[in-house]
mmCIF file of C-alpha atoms in Angstrom:
data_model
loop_
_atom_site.group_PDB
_atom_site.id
_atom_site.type_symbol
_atom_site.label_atom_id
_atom_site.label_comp_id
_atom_site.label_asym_id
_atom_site.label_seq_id
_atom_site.Cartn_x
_atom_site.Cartn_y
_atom_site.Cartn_z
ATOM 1 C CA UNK F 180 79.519 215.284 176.590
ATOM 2 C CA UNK F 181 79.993 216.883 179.600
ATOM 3 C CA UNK F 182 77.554 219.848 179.227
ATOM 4 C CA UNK F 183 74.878 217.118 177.526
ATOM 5 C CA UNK F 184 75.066 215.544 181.392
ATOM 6 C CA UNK F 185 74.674 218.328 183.175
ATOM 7 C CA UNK F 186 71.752 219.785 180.891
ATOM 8 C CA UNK F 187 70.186 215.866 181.222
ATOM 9 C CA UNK F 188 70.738 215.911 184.911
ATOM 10 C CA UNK F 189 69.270 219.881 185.577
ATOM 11 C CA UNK F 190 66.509 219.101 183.419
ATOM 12 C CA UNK F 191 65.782 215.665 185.524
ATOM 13 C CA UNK F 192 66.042 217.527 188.567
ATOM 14 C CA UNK F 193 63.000 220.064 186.935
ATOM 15 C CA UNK F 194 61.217 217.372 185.828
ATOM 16 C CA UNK F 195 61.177 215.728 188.948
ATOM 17 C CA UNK F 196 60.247 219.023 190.685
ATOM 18 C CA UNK F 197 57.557 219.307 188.369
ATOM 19 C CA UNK F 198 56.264 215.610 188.729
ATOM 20 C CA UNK F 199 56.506 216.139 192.574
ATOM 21 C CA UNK F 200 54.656 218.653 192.497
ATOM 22 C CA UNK F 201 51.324 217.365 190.897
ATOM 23 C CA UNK F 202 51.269 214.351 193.326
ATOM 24 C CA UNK F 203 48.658 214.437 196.140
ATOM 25 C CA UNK F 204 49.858 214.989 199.512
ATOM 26 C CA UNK F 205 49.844 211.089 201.381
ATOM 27 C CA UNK F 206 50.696 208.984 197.799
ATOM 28 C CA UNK F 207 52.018 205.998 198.582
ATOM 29 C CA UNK F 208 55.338 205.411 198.513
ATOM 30 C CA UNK F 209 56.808 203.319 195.804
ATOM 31 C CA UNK F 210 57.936 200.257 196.672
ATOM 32 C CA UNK F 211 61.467 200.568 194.858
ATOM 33 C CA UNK F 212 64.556 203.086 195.296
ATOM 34 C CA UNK F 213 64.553 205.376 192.308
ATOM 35 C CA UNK F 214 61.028 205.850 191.690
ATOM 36 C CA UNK F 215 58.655 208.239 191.939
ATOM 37 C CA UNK F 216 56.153 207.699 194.857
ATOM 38 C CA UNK F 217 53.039 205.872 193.157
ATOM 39 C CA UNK F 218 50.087 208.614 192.367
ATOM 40 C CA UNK F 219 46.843 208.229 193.488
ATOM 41 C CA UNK F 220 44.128 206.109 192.016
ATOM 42 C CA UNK F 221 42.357 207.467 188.850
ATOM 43 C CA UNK F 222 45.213 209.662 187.928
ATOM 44 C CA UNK F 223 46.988 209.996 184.268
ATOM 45 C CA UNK F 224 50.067 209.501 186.499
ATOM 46 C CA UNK F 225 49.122 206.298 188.040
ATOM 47 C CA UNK F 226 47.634 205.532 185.192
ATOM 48 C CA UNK F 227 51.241 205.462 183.019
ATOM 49 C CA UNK F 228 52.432 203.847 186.392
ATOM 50 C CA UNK F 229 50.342 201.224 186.359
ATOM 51 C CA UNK F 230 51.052 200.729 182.328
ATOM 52 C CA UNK F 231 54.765 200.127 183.815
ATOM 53 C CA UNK F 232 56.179 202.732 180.793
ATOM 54 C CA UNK F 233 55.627 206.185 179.702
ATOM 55 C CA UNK F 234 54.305 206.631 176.169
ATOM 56 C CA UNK F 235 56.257 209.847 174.609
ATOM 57 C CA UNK F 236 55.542 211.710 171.095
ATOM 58 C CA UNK F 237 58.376 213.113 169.187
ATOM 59 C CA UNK F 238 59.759 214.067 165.773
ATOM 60 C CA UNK F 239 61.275 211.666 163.642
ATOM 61 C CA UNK F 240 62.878 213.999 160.785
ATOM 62 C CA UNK F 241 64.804 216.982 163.129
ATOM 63 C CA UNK F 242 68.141 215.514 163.919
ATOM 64 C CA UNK F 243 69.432 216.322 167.146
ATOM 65 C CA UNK F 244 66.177 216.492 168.354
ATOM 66 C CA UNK F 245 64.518 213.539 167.174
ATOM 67 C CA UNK F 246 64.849 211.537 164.616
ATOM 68 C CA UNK F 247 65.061 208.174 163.548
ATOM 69 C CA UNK F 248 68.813 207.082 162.968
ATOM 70 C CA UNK F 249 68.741 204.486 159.525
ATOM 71 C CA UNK F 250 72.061 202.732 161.033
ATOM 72 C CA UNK F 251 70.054 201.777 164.300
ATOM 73 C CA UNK F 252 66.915 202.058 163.187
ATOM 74 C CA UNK F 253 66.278 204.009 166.664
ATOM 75 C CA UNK F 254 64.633 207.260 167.328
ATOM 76 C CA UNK F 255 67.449 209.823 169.262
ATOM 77 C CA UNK F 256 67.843 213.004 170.189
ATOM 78 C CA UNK F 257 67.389 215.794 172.912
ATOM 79 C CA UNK F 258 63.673 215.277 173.042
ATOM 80 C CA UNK F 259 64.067 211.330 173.168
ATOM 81 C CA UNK F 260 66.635 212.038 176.022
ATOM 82 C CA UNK F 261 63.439 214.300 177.563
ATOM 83 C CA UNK F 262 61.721 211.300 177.062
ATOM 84 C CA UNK F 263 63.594 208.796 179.100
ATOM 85 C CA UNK F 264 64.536 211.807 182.087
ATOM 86 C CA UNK F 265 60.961 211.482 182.732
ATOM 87 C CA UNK F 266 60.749 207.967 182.417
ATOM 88 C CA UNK F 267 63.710 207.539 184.734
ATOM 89 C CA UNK F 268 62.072 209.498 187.055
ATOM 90 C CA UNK F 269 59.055 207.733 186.902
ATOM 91 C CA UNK F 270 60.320 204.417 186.864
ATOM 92 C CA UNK F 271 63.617 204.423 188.003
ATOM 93 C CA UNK F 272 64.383 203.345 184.331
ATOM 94 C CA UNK F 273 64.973 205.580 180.959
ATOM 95 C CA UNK F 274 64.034 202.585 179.007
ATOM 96 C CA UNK F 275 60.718 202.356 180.476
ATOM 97 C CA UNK F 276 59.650 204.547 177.619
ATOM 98 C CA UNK F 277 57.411 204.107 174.100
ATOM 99 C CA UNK F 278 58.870 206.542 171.441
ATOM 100 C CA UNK F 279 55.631 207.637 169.014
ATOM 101 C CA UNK F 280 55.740 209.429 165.704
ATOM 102 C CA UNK F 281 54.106 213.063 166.511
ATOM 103 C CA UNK F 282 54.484 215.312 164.016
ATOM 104 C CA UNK F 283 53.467 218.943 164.226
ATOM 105 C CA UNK F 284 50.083 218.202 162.912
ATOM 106 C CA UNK F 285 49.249 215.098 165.371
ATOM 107 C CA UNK F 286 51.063 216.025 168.325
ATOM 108 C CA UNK F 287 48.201 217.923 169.913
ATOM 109 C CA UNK F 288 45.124 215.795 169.218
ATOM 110 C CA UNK F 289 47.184 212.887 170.190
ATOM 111 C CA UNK F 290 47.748 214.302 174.164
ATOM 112 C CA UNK F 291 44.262 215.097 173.726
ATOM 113 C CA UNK F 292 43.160 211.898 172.816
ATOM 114 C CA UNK F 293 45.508 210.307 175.284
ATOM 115 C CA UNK F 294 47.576 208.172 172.488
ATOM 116 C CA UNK F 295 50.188 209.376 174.204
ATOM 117 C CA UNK F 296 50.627 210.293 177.978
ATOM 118 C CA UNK F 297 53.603 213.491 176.794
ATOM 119 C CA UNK F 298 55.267 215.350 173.813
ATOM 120 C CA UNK F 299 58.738 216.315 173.676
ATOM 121 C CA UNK F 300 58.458 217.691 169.872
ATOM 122 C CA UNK F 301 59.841 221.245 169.432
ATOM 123 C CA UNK F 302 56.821 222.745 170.047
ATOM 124 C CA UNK F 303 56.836 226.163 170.619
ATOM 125 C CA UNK F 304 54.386 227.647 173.368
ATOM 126 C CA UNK F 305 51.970 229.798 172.535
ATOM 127 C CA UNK F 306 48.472 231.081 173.866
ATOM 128 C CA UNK F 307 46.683 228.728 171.322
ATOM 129 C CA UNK F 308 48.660 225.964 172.109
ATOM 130 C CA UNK F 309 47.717 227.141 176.506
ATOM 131 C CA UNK F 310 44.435 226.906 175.315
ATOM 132 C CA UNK F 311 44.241 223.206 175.096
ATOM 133 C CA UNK F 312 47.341 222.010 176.410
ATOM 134 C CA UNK F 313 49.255 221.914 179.164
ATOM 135 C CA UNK F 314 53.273 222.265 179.237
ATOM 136 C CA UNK F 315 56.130 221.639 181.337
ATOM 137 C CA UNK F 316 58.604 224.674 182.466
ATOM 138 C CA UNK F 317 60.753 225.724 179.155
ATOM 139 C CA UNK F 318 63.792 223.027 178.511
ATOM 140 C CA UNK F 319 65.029 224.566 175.371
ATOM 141 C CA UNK F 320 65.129 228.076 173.982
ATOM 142 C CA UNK F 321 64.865 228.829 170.125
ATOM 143 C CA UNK F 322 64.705 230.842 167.865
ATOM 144 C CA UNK F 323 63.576 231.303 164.323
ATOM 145 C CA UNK F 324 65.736 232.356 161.588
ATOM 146 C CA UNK F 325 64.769 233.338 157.778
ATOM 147 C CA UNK F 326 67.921 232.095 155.745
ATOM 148 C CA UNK F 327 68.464 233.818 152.441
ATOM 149 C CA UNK F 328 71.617 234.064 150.123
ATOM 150 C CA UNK F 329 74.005 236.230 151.218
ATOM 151 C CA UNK F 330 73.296 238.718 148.357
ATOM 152 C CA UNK F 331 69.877 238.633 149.038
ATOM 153 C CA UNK F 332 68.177 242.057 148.874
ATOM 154 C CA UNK F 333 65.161 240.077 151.715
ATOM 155 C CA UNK F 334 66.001 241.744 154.800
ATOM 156 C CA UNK F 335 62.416 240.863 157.073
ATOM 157 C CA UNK F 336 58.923 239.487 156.026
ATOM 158 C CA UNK F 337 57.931 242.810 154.930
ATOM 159 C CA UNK F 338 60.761 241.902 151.919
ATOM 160 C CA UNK F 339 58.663 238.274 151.498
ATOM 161 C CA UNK F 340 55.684 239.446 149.954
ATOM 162 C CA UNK F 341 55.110 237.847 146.390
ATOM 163 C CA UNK F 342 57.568 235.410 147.406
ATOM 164 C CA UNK F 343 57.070 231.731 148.134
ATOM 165 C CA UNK F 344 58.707 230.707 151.061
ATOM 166 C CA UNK F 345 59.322 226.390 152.928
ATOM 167 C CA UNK F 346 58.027 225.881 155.884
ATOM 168 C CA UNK F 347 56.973 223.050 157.947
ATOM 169 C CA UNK F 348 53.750 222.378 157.856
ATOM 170 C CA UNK F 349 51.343 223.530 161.115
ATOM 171 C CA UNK F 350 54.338 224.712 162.666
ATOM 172 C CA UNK F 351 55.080 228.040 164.618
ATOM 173 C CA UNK F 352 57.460 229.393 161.576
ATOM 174 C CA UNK F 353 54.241 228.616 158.962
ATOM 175 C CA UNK F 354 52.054 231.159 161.480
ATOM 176 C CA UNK F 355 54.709 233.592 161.733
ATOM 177 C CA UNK F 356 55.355 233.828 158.222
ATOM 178 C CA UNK F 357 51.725 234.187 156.698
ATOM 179 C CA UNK F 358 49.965 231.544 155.132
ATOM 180 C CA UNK F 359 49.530 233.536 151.866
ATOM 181 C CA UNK F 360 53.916 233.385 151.573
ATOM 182 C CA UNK F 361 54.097 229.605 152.734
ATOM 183 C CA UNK F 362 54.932 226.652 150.427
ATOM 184 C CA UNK F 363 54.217 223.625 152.996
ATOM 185 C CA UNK F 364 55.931 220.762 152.840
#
């Protein structure tokens, strides 16, 4: 518990940081403690400001991450948690936040299309991905893993071909496996 407040409150403080620094020098001040200082007119940030909450995309099938929990029929996880840092910053309240479905597929064109304002989705940054979108400094560091039985003679991708292989669909692991070996799902 302890080490989930610390990483919430070092990634705030980034966040923050980060927020701080795309606001134009002389933005008025907001009129409440806790908030960030209101952005100029015409921006996406005064924008979501004026809206009074932050719309976020996320996962709702990768627990711990995000994902919709069937006891409380509410979406949690680290990226939710992302989610309401920013709105806390923002607002001076983490439940000044709209959780949206955004699944790998979706999460792109909907930033783009502005039917949401961010994504906290496990989305891996890439060159492709800098191509169109923007992102935040890295808040979690993964890795990809190929998981095979124990007495598996697959040792790499090399070992893969001929084989079908899961992946997610349009995610990073679907690229960096080859099409041709992916069965999407």
């Amino acid at each position: 518990m302890a080490l989930r407040l610390f990483r919430t409150a070092l990634l705030g403080f980034a966040l923050a940081l980060a927020l701080a620094a795309c606001q134009a020098p002389g933005a008025t001040p907001a009129p409440k403690k806790g908030r960030a200082p209101l952005a100029p007119e015409g921006t996406l940030l005064r924008k979501i400001q004026d809206r009074g909450k932050l719309i976020c995309g996320t996962k709702y099938d990768i627990p711990t991450f995000g994902y919709l929990n069937p006891k409380t029929n509410q979406v949690e996880g680290f990226d939710v948690e992302i989610c309401r840092a920013v709105a806390e910053y923002i607002f001076g309240d983490p439940n000044a936040v709209e959780i949206k479905e955004a699944i790998s597929k979706n999460r792109i064109p909907f930033l783009k299309e502005g039917v949401v304002d961010i994504v906290a989705s496990t989305m891996t940054i890439n060159e492709e991905r800098l191509k169109e979108i923007d992102f935040s400094v890295v808040y979690y560091v993964a890795g990809q893993s190929l998981l095979v039985p124990k007495n598996s003679p697959i040792n790499g991708l090399d070992d893969l071909k001929g084989k079908r292989v899961g992946t997610v669909k349009g995610s990073t692991s679907e690229k960096n496996i080859g099409p041709s070996r992916s069965r999407r799902g």
